[in-house]
Amino acid sequence: MSAKAKKILVVSSHAPYGKSTARESLDAVLAASAYEQDLQLLFVGDGVFQLLKQQDTSATGAKNLAATLPVLPLYDINDIYVHQQSLDQRQLTAADLVLEVKCLDSRQVAALMDRQEIILSF
Amino acid sequence: MVLHTVNKSPFSHCLLEQCLQVIGDKHALLLLEDGVYAALTSSPAAARLLQCHSERALAVYALAPDLRARGLLERGLLACVEAVSYADFVRLAGEYDSVQSWF
Amino acid sequence: MIFSLAIYGAPYSSQASDSAYRFATAALAGGHSIYRLFFYADGVHNATRLAAPPQDENNLPRAWRQLIEAHAIDSVVCIASALRRGIINGEEAERYGCDADNLAGGFEVSGLGQLLDAAVRCDRLITFGD
């Protein structure tokens, strides 16, 4: 990471497949990883559904997002956060997810946003 | 300090509710496009917006051109909502450190 | 203040690109500058030069072109989004054996890295989602 690395948060708030936004957020994160910025990723709202285990898109024609998400650490993206209340509302726990994530309560999400210079919203 | 924008109606989406869950102290909210329906006194988010405004001093803005386009400018709007122009939107975007768009 | 705008909505489908256009106009009028407009996902449809809306309707693709030309704004269309949606310049049309191209002047096609570059080099990035 360069000394001038900018703090950038990608907020991903859409469920996969119904709309292309979730896929596009992941593409943006992967492209961004090459730029050596201080990149962080937050899943919130329906965005947490992207992380659900056992997704199988073989009968829908969509690219399986859950198959790609586990590569994020290989791209040096390790600051991956999930909004705990979004999980709770959907009766999900960290054990239901394909990635190891850091769960944040609402106050911590606000604090995470406060630490950023740029937010890329999806 | 983050400026949050919401562009969906609270009558059919829970986007505003989601935004208000994580919105921090000293953050602000700008309603635009269909998001401006949240400014109605009949809005499902009315009580929550008034509460955030009075208890946490949340600043709530709504884009006047979007209110006007939807026939809302002369209707009963929540007292905590300030109608603003695009020039104000630009100014607010500069005043806050970053912008989170909920859509 | 230097702004970058990320635009995800197609004209005539959602209000997103119209809002972005109005924000861009207001920012420039207020003496600010725009480092880059980045058209992503359905936003790439703003870059067609073949849109022919009825005379009495706002011609948003044309309005973008005029704004981009008047202020020499760097305007990038995400190449992956564009190719998927049939927004294509002459060079790519030739590469993919297409019988026409439709990218308007003033727009460039480039990779998603340009979105990140836009974020890094501006003071504020504003997303206009659909």
mmCIF file of C-alpha atoms in Angstrom:
data_model
loop_
_atom_site.group_PDB
_atom_site.id
_atom_site.type_symbol
_atom_site.label_atom_id
_atom_site.label_comp_id
_atom_site.label_asym_id
_atom_site.label_seq_id
_atom_site.Cartn_x
_atom_site.Cartn_y
_atom_site.Cartn_z
ATOM 1 C CA MET A 1 0.000 0.000 0.000
ATOM 2 C CA SER A 2 1.444 3.375 -0.968
ATOM 3 C CA ALA A 3 1.862 6.151 1.566
ATOM 4 C CA LYS A 4 -0.808 8.201 -0.150
ATOM 5 C CA ALA A 5 -3.325 5.357 -0.135
ATOM 6 C CA LYS A 6 -6.839 6.697 0.044
ATOM 7 C CA LYS A 7 -9.415 5.248 2.413
ATOM 8 C CA ILE A 8 -12.168 3.870 0.199
ATOM 9 C CA LEU A 9 -15.235 1.967 1.362
ATOM 10 C CA VAL A 10 -17.345 -0.069 -1.024
ATOM 11 C CA VAL A 11 -20.896 -0.429 0.318
ATOM 12 C CA SER A 12 -22.782 -3.351 -1.207
ATOM 13 C CA SER A 13 -26.480 -3.316 -0.323
ATOM 14 C CA HIS A 14 -28.210 -5.352 -3.004
ATOM 15 C CA ALA A 15 -29.164 -9.024 -3.130
ATOM 16 C CA PRO A 16 -27.509 -11.050 -5.890
ATOM 17 C CA TYR A 17 -29.100 -11.960 -9.263
ATOM 18 C CA GLY A 18 -32.387 -9.998 -9.244
ATOM 19 C CA LYS A 19 -30.458 -6.927 -10.295
ATOM 20 C CA SER A 20 -26.894 -6.708 -11.604
ATOM 21 C CA THR A 21 -25.762 -4.313 -8.863
ATOM 22 C CA ALA A 22 -24.255 -6.961 -6.568
ATOM 23 C CA ARG A 23 -22.184 -8.424 -9.404
ATOM 24 C CA GLU A 24 -21.071 -4.932 -10.393
ATOM 25 C CA SER A 25 -19.965 -4.125 -6.864
ATOM 26 C CA LEU A 26 -17.813 -7.247 -6.784
ATOM 27 C CA ASP A 27 -16.302 -6.444 -10.196
ATOM 28 C CA ALA A 28 -15.487 -2.949 -8.939
ATOM 29 C CA VAL A 29 -13.854 -4.314 -5.788
ATOM 30 C CA LEU A 30 -11.708 -6.751 -7.764
ATOM 31 C CA ALA A 31 -10.654 -4.023 -10.208
ATOM 32 C CA ALA A 32 -9.949 -1.639 -7.338
ATOM 33 C CA SER A 33 -7.688 -4.132 -5.597
ATOM 34 C CA ALA A 34 -5.004 -3.497 -8.227
ATOM 35 C CA TYR A 35 -4.717 0.162 -7.211
ATOM 36 C CA GLU A 36 -3.164 -0.336 -3.789
ATOM 37 C CA GLN A 37 -5.587 1.863 -1.921
ATOM 38 C CA ASP A 38 -6.880 1.305 1.603
ATOM 39 C CA LEU A 39 -9.950 -0.601 0.416
ATOM 40 C CA GLN A 40 -12.695 -1.853 2.711
ATOM 41 C CA LEU A 41 -15.916 -3.641 1.903
ATOM 42 C CA LEU A 42 -19.244 -3.509 3.744
ATOM 43 C CA PHE A 43 -22.262 -5.728 3.157
ATOM 44 C CA VAL A 44 -25.477 -4.230 4.482
ATOM 45 C CA GLY A 45 -29.208 -4.806 4.024
ATOM 46 C CA ASP A 46 -29.995 -7.373 1.324
ATOM 47 C CA GLY A 47 -26.298 -7.211 0.415
ATOM 48 C CA VAL A 48 -25.671 -9.840 3.103
ATOM 49 C CA PHE A 49 -27.564 -12.379 0.952
ATOM 50 C CA GLN A 50 -24.606 -12.294 -1.466
ATOM 51 C CA LEU A 51 -22.569 -14.129 1.150
ATOM 52 C CA LEU A 52 -24.989 -16.961 1.770
ATOM 53 C CA LYS A 53 -23.618 -20.505 1.423
ATOM 54 C CA GLN A 54 -25.082 -23.106 -0.958
ATOM 55 C CA GLN A 55 -25.926 -20.755 -3.811
ATOM 56 C CA ASP A 56 -26.368 -22.718 -7.026
ATOM 57 C CA THR A 57 -27.092 -20.710 -10.158
ATOM 58 C CA SER A 58 -26.831 -23.614 -12.596
ATOM 59 C CA ALA A 59 -30.536 -23.370 -13.439
ATOM 60 C CA THR A 60 -30.721 -19.571 -13.772
ATOM 61 C CA GLY A 61 -27.842 -18.638 -16.058
ATOM 62 C CA ALA A 62 -26.295 -16.157 -13.647
ATOM 63 C CA LYS A 63 -22.665 -16.306 -12.569
ATOM 64 C CA ASN A 64 -22.445 -17.706 -9.051
ATOM 65 C CA LEU A 65 -21.423 -14.809 -6.847
ATOM 66 C CA ALA A 66 -20.744 -16.968 -3.814
ATOM 67 C CA ALA A 67 -18.144 -18.846 -5.849
ATOM 68 C CA THR A 68 -16.225 -15.633 -6.561
ATOM 69 C CA LEU A 69 -16.478 -13.927 -3.160
ATOM 70 C CA PRO A 70 -14.022 -16.271 -1.414
ATOM 71 C CA VAL A 71 -11.232 -15.030 -3.730
ATOM 72 C CA LEU A 72 -11.313 -11.567 -2.115
ATOM 73 C CA PRO A 73 -8.599 -12.365 0.470
ATOM 74 C CA LEU A 74 -6.371 -13.539 -2.407
ATOM 75 C CA TYR A 75 -6.690 -10.018 -3.814
ATOM 76 C CA ASP A 76 -5.532 -8.627 -0.467
ATOM 77 C CA ILE A 77 -9.014 -7.498 0.457
ATOM 78 C CA ASN A 78 -9.204 -8.482 4.088
ATOM 79 C CA ASP A 79 -11.293 -5.726 5.617
ATOM 80 C CA ILE A 80 -14.677 -7.237 4.916
ATOM 81 C CA TYR A 81 -17.526 -6.135 7.153
ATOM 82 C CA VAL A 82 -21.126 -7.164 7.605
ATOM 83 C CA HIS A 83 -23.854 -5.205 9.367
ATOM 84 C CA GLN A 84 -24.948 -7.418 12.268
ATOM 85 C CA GLN A 85 -28.513 -6.094 12.399
ATOM 86 C CA SER A 86 -28.950 -6.875 8.682
ATOM 87 C CA LEU A 87 -27.939 -10.475 9.463
ATOM 88 C CA ASP A 88 -30.237 -10.589 12.502
ATOM 89 C CA GLN A 89 -33.247 -9.301 10.580
ATOM 90 C CA ARG A 90 -32.730 -12.118 8.068
ATOM 91 C CA GLN A 91 -32.088 -14.678 10.813
ATOM 92 C CA LEU A 92 -28.592 -15.353 9.522
ATOM 93 C CA THR A 93 -25.351 -15.799 11.413
ATOM 94 C CA ALA A 94 -21.704 -15.594 10.398
ATOM 95 C CA ALA A 95 -21.756 -19.407 10.081
ATOM 96 C CA ASP A 96 -24.147 -19.095 7.119
ATOM 97 C CA LEU A 97 -21.623 -17.074 5.101
ATOM 98 C CA VAL A 98 -19.008 -18.142 2.544
ATOM 99 C CA LEU A 99 -16.427 -15.671 3.841
ATOM 100 C CA GLU A 100 -14.921 -14.828 7.162
ATOM 101 C CA VAL A 101 -16.239 -11.375 7.940
ATOM 102 C CA LYS A 102 -16.160 -8.872 10.761
ATOM 103 C CA CYS A 103 -19.617 -8.164 12.130
ATOM 104 C CA LEU A 104 -20.347 -4.552 13.042
ATOM 105 C CA ASP A 105 -23.263 -3.110 14.969
ATOM 106 C CA SER A 106 -25.001 -0.016 13.609
ATOM 107 C CA ARG A 107 -22.810 2.409 15.553
ATOM 108 C CA GLN A 108 -19.690 0.688 14.253
ATOM 109 C CA VAL A 109 -20.996 0.935 10.684
ATOM 110 C CA ALA A 110 -21.446 4.687 11.143
ATOM 111 C CA ALA A 111 -17.916 4.888 12.562
ATOM 112 C CA LEU A 112 -16.561 2.836 9.636
ATOM 113 C CA MET A 113 -18.178 5.286 7.207
ATOM 114 C CA ASP A 114 -16.761 8.217 9.174
ATOM 115 C CA ARG A 115 -13.223 6.898 8.665
ATOM 116 C CA GLN A 116 -13.496 6.961 4.852
ATOM 117 C CA GLU A 117 -12.422 9.538 2.324
ATOM 118 C CA ILE A 118 -14.536 8.029 -0.442
ATOM 119 C CA ILE A 119 -17.586 5.771 -0.417
ATOM 120 C CA LEU A 120 -18.456 3.780 -3.528
ATOM 121 C CA SER A 121 -22.139 2.890 -3.169
ATOM 122 C CA PHE A 122 -23.715 -0.167 -4.744
ATOM 123 C CA MET B 1 -19.359 12.950 8.643
ATOM 124 C CA VAL B 2 -21.382 11.360 5.886
ATOM 125 C CA LEU B 3 -24.160 12.701 3.687
ATOM 126 C CA HIS B 4 -26.616 9.883 2.940
ATOM 127 C CA THR B 5 -28.920 10.061 -0.062
ATOM 128 C CA VAL B 6 -32.052 7.921 -0.474
ATOM 129 C CA ASN B 7 -33.928 7.742 -3.781
ATOM 130 C CA LYS B 8 -36.752 5.248 -3.128
ATOM 131 C CA SER B 9 -40.200 5.786 -1.626
ATOM 132 C CA PRO B 10 -40.558 4.551 1.957
ATOM 133 C CA PHE B 11 -44.094 3.387 1.047
ATOM 134 C CA SER B 12 -42.637 0.539 -1.038
ATOM 135 C CA HIS B 13 -38.995 0.165 0.024
ATOM 136 C CA CYS B 14 -37.244 -0.214 3.362
ATOM 137 C CA LEU B 15 -34.146 1.594 2.080
ATOM 138 C CA LEU B 16 -34.688 4.676 4.233
ATOM 139 C CA GLU B 17 -35.208 2.513 7.298
ATOM 140 C CA GLN B 18 -31.943 0.721 6.486
ATOM 141 C CA CYS B 19 -30.165 4.059 6.103
ATOM 142 C CA LEU B 20 -31.545 5.329 9.419
ATOM 143 C CA GLN B 21 -30.347 2.160 11.163
ATOM 144 C CA VAL B 22 -26.715 2.959 10.436
ATOM 145 C CA ILE B 23 -26.775 6.733 10.122
ATOM 146 C CA GLY B 24 -24.344 8.288 12.579
ATOM 147 C CA ASP B 25 -24.361 11.377 14.728
ATOM 148 C CA LYS B 26 -23.568 14.484 12.686
ATOM 149 C CA HIS B 27 -24.448 12.642 9.472
ATOM 150 C CA ALA B 28 -27.140 14.151 7.264
ATOM 151 C CA LEU B 29 -29.860 12.788 5.010
ATOM 152 C CA LEU B 30 -30.833 14.061 1.568
ATOM 153 C CA LEU B 31 -34.013 12.694 -0.004
ATOM 154 C CA LEU B 32 -34.126 12.762 -3.799
ATOM 155 C CA GLU B 33 -36.133 11.280 -6.663
ATOM 156 C CA ASP B 34 -38.830 8.983 -5.172
ATOM 157 C CA GLY B 35 -37.065 9.299 -1.835
ATOM 158 C CA VAL B 36 -38.804 12.661 -1.349
ATOM 159 C CA TYR B 37 -42.097 10.868 -0.557
ATOM 160 C CA ALA B 38 -40.540 10.255 2.859
ATOM 161 C CA ALA B 39 -40.975 13.976 3.542
ATOM 162 C CA LEU B 40 -44.777 13.623 3.646
ATOM 163 C CA THR B 41 -46.398 13.720 7.079
ATOM 164 C CA SER B 42 -48.124 10.467 6.035
ATOM 165 C CA SER B 43 -44.774 8.776 5.366
ATOM 166 C CA PRO B 44 -44.148 5.452 7.144
ATOM 167 C CA ALA B 45 -40.812 6.972 8.138
ATOM 168 C CA ALA B 46 -42.346 10.169 9.553
ATOM 169 C CA ALA B 47 -42.073 9.308 13.250
ATOM 170 C CA ARG B 48 -38.545 7.984 12.858
ATOM 171 C CA LEU B 49 -37.362 11.042 10.927
ATOM 172 C CA LEU B 50 -38.867 13.432 13.482
ATOM 173 C CA GLN B 51 -37.280 11.431 16.288
ATOM 174 C CA CYS B 52 -33.825 11.384 14.648
ATOM 175 C CA HIS B 53 -34.156 15.101 14.038
ATOM 176 C CA SER B 54 -35.195 16.039 17.566
ATOM 177 C CA GLU B 55 -33.102 13.557 19.559
ATOM 178 C CA ARG B 56 -29.953 13.361 17.452
ATOM 179 C CA ALA B 57 -30.140 16.654 15.550
ATOM 180 C CA LEU B 58 -30.194 14.782 12.239
ATOM 181 C CA ALA B 59 -30.380 17.265 9.357
ATOM 182 C CA VAL B 60 -32.946 16.131 6.769
ATOM 183 C CA TYR B 61 -33.045 17.659 3.301
ATOM 184 C CA ALA B 62 -35.253 16.978 0.295
ATOM 185 C CA LEU B 63 -34.552 18.115 -3.254
ATOM 186 C CA ALA B 64 -37.098 20.814 -4.088
ATOM 187 C CA PRO B 65 -37.210 20.081 -7.852
ATOM 188 C CA ASP B 66 -38.158 16.469 -7.037
ATOM 189 C CA LEU B 67 -40.781 17.580 -4.493
ATOM 190 C CA ARG B 68 -42.227 20.034 -7.006
ATOM 191 C CA ALA B 69 -42.284 17.487 -9.844
ATOM 192 C CA ARG B 70 -44.333 15.141 -7.647
ATOM 193 C CA GLY B 71 -46.812 17.768 -6.480
ATOM 194 C CA LEU B 72 -45.503 17.672 -2.917
ATOM 195 C CA LEU B 73 -44.090 21.152 -2.452
ATOM 196 C CA GLU B 74 -47.401 22.640 -1.226
ATOM 197 C CA ARG B 75 -48.440 19.564 0.741
ATOM 198 C CA GLY B 76 -47.971 18.906 4.418
ATOM 199 C CA LEU B 77 -44.298 18.097 4.758
ATOM 200 C CA LEU B 78 -42.537 17.089 7.950
ATOM 201 C CA ALA B 79 -41.325 20.096 9.895
ATOM 202 C CA CYS B 80 -37.834 18.618 10.123
ATOM 203 C CA VAL B 81 -37.392 18.528 6.335
ATOM 204 C CA GLU B 82 -35.669 21.386 4.568
ATOM 205 C CA ALA B 83 -36.306 21.720 0.823
ATOM 206 C CA VAL B 84 -33.058 22.370 -1.057
ATOM 207 C CA SER B 85 -31.843 23.086 -4.593
ATOM 208 C CA TYR B 86 -29.258 21.229 -6.672
ATOM 209 C CA ALA B 87 -26.813 24.002 -5.776
ATOM 210 C CA ASP B 88 -27.447 23.143 -2.112
ATOM 211 C CA PHE B 89 -26.916 19.432 -2.903
ATOM 212 C CA VAL B 90 -23.510 20.339 -4.353
ATOM 213 C CA ARG B 91 -22.699 22.471 -1.305
ATOM 214 C CA LEU B 92 -23.756 19.700 1.119
ATOM 215 C CA ALA B 93 -21.677 17.137 -0.794
ATOM 216 C CA GLY B 94 -18.691 19.389 -0.187
ATOM 217 C CA GLU B 95 -19.485 20.068 3.465
ATOM 218 C CA TYR B 96 -19.647 16.387 4.387
ATOM 219 C CA ASP B 97 -16.584 14.165 4.091
ATOM 220 C CA SER B 98 -18.196 11.555 1.876
ATOM 221 C CA VAL B 99 -21.518 10.592 0.329
ATOM 222 C CA GLN B 100 -23.294 7.239 0.710
ATOM 223 C CA SER B 101 -26.061 6.700 -1.847
ATOM 224 C CA TRP B 102 -28.836 4.268 -0.953
ATOM 225 C CA PHE B 103 -30.716 3.149 -4.071
ATOM 226 C CA MET C 1 -13.995 21.171 -4.931
ATOM 227 C CA ILE C 2 -13.251 18.420 -7.460
ATOM 228 C CA PHE C 3 -16.099 15.978 -8.016
ATOM 229 C CA SER C 4 -16.296 12.609 -9.715
ATOM 230 C CA LEU C 5 -19.701 11.153 -10.571
ATOM 231 C CA ALA C 6 -20.578 7.466 -10.929
ATOM 232 C CA ILE C 7 -23.764 6.986 -12.930
ATOM 233 C CA TYR C 8 -25.561 3.624 -12.976
ATOM 234 C CA GLY C 9 -28.944 4.453 -14.505
ATOM 235 C CA ALA C 10 -30.048 4.451 -18.152
ATOM 236 C CA PRO C 11 -31.827 7.529 -19.494
ATOM 237 C CA TYR C 12 -35.627 7.120 -19.816
ATOM 238 C CA SER C 13 -35.540 4.133 -17.422
ATOM 239 C CA SER C 14 -34.751 5.762 -14.103
ATOM 240 C CA GLN C 15 -34.181 9.296 -12.889
ATOM 241 C CA ALA C 16 -30.592 8.552 -11.853
ATOM 242 C CA SER C 17 -28.809 9.904 -14.916
ATOM 243 C CA ASP C 18 -31.051 12.957 -15.004
ATOM 244 C CA SER C 19 -30.212 13.697 -11.358
ATOM 245 C CA ALA C 20 -26.521 13.203 -12.130
ATOM 246 C CA TYR C 21 -26.756 15.606 -15.065
ATOM 247 C CA ARG C 22 -28.414 18.258 -12.897
ATOM 248 C CA PHE C 23 -25.838 17.766 -10.154
ATOM 249 C CA ALA C 24 -23.002 18.103 -12.686
ATOM 250 C CA THR C 25 -24.517 21.279 -14.118
ATOM 251 C CA ALA C 26 -24.997 22.789 -10.655
ATOM 252 C CA ALA C 27 -21.459 21.853 -9.619
ATOM 253 C CA LEU C 28 -19.945 23.511 -12.684
ATOM 254 C CA ALA C 29 -22.174 26.572 -12.249
ATOM 255 C CA GLY C 30 -20.938 26.809 -8.666
ATOM 256 C CA GLY C 31 -17.338 27.047 -9.837
ATOM 257 C CA HIS C 32 -16.410 23.459 -8.987
ATOM 258 C CA SER C 33 -14.745 21.065 -11.378
ATOM 259 C CA ILE C 34 -15.479 17.514 -12.419
ATOM 260 C CA TYR C 35 -12.553 15.141 -12.659
ATOM 261 C CA ARG C 36 -14.514 12.392 -14.332
ATOM 262 C CA LEU C 37 -17.969 11.080 -15.185
ATOM 263 C CA PHE C 38 -17.952 7.295 -14.965
ATOM 264 C CA PHE C 39 -20.870 5.534 -16.643
ATOM 265 C CA TYR C 40 -21.321 2.042 -15.256
ATOM 266 C CA ALA C 41 -23.917 -0.719 -15.644
ATOM 267 C CA ASP C 42 -27.072 0.633 -17.364
ATOM 268 C CA GLY C 43 -25.524 4.091 -17.168
ATOM 269 C CA VAL C 44 -23.608 3.288 -20.360
ATOM 270 C CA HIS C 45 -26.827 3.883 -22.345
ATOM 271 C CA ASN C 46 -26.284 7.609 -21.806
ATOM 272 C CA ALA C 47 -23.387 7.365 -24.254
ATOM 273 C CA THR C 48 -25.309 6.296 -27.340
ATOM 274 C CA ARG C 49 -25.333 8.773 -30.220
ATOM 275 C CA LEU C 50 -28.351 7.062 -31.768
ATOM 276 C CA ALA C 51 -31.040 7.992 -29.229
ATOM 277 C CA ALA C 52 -33.912 9.761 -30.971
ATOM 278 C CA PRO C 53 -36.477 10.755 -28.345
ATOM 279 C CA PRO C 54 -39.597 12.743 -29.339
ATOM 280 C CA GLN C 55 -38.912 16.434 -30.036
ATOM 281 C CA ASP C 56 -40.815 17.614 -26.969
ATOM 282 C CA GLU C 57 -38.827 15.409 -24.624
ATOM 283 C CA ASN C 58 -35.529 16.054 -22.930
ATOM 284 C CA ASN C 59 -32.717 14.532 -25.016
ATOM 285 C CA LEU C 60 -30.463 13.466 -22.169
ATOM 286 C CA PRO C 61 -27.739 11.721 -24.224
ATOM 287 C CA ARG C 62 -27.412 14.900 -26.289
ATOM 288 C CA ALA C 63 -27.423 17.074 -23.172
ATOM 289 C CA TRP C 64 -24.561 15.008 -21.728
ATOM 290 C CA ARG C 65 -22.593 15.349 -24.985
ATOM 291 C CA GLN C 66 -23.030 19.098 -24.971
ATOM 292 C CA LEU C 67 -22.043 19.406 -21.316
ATOM 293 C CA ILE C 68 -19.013 17.153 -21.797
ATOM 294 C CA GLU C 69 -17.863 19.112 -24.844
ATOM 295 C CA ALA C 70 -18.508 22.547 -23.346
ATOM 296 C CA HIS C 71 -16.486 21.778 -20.214
ATOM 297 C CA ALA C 72 -14.050 19.209 -21.642
ATOM 298 C CA ILE C 73 -15.088 16.703 -18.956
ATOM 299 C CA ASP C 74 -13.314 13.363 -18.923
ATOM 300 C CA SER C 75 -16.176 10.894 -19.509
ATOM 301 C CA VAL C 76 -15.604 7.180 -19.320
ATOM 302 C CA VAL C 77 -17.957 4.376 -20.210
ATOM 303 C CA CYS C 78 -17.150 1.058 -18.518
ATOM 304 C CA ILE C 79 -16.073 -1.207 -21.356
ATOM 305 C CA ALA C 80 -17.421 -4.433 -19.826
ATOM 306 C CA SER C 81 -20.837 -2.871 -19.124
ATOM 307 C CA ALA C 82 -20.913 -1.247 -22.560
ATOM 308 C CA LEU C 83 -19.989 -4.307 -24.612
ATOM 309 C CA ARG C 84 -22.623 -6.391 -22.804
ATOM 310 C CA ARG C 85 -25.275 -3.799 -23.592
ATOM 311 C CA GLY C 86 -24.324 -3.083 -27.195
ATOM 312 C CA ILE C 87 -22.735 0.302 -26.630
ATOM 313 C CA ILE C 88 -19.624 0.154 -28.787
ATOM 314 C CA ASN C 89 -17.049 2.372 -30.440
ATOM 315 C CA GLY C 90 -15.542 1.891 -33.907
ATOM 316 C CA GLU C 91 -12.447 0.088 -32.708
ATOM 317 C CA GLU C 92 -14.336 -2.445 -30.590
ATOM 318 C CA ALA C 93 -16.998 -2.905 -33.282
ATOM 319 C CA GLU C 94 -14.236 -3.934 -35.655
ATOM 320 C CA ARG C 95 -12.669 -6.259 -33.079
ATOM 321 C CA TYR C 96 -15.982 -8.013 -32.414
ATOM 322 C CA GLY C 97 -17.150 -8.019 -36.031
ATOM 323 C CA CYS C 98 -20.153 -5.768 -35.351
ATOM 324 C CA ASP C 99 -21.738 -4.053 -38.348
ATOM 325 C CA ALA C 100 -22.090 -0.667 -36.634
ATOM 326 C CA ASP C 101 -20.905 1.448 -33.733
ATOM 327 C CA ASN C 102 -22.876 3.882 -31.612
ATOM 328 C CA LEU C 103 -20.646 5.503 -28.992
ATOM 329 C CA ALA C 104 -21.105 9.265 -29.010
ATOM 330 C CA GLY C 105 -18.183 11.659 -29.321
ATOM 331 C CA GLY C 106 -16.794 12.889 -26.021
ATOM 332 C CA PHE C 107 -17.053 9.475 -24.349
ATOM 333 C CA GLU C 108 -14.181 7.047 -23.980
ATOM 334 C CA VAL C 109 -14.467 3.332 -23.261
ATOM 335 C CA SER C 110 -12.148 2.053 -20.584
ATOM 336 C CA GLY C 111 -11.913 -0.367 -17.695
ATOM 337 C CA LEU C 112 -13.337 -0.320 -14.196
ATOM 338 C CA GLY C 113 -9.963 0.842 -12.949
ATOM 339 C CA GLN C 114 -11.011 4.296 -14.165
ATOM 340 C CA LEU C 115 -13.765 4.320 -11.536
ATOM 341 C CA LEU C 116 -11.193 3.778 -8.839
ATOM 342 C CA ASP C 117 -8.878 6.343 -10.397
ATOM 343 C CA ALA C 118 -11.827 8.762 -10.401
ATOM 344 C CA ALA C 119 -12.325 8.063 -6.694
ATOM 345 C CA VAL C 120 -8.648 8.519 -5.869
ATOM 346 C CA ARG C 121 -8.221 11.802 -7.716
ATOM 347 C CA CYS C 122 -11.336 13.668 -6.667
ATOM 348 C CA ASP C 123 -12.378 15.348 -3.436
ATOM 349 C CA ARG C 124 -15.860 13.850 -3.505
ATOM 350 C CA LEU C 125 -17.349 10.952 -5.428
ATOM 351 C CA ILE C 126 -21.124 10.924 -5.788
ATOM 352 C CA THR C 127 -22.958 7.791 -6.885
ATOM 353 C CA PHE C 128 -26.210 8.060 -8.812
ATOM 354 C CA GLY C 129 -27.773 4.616 -8.526
ATOM 355 C CA ASP C 130 -30.920 3.547 -10.334
#
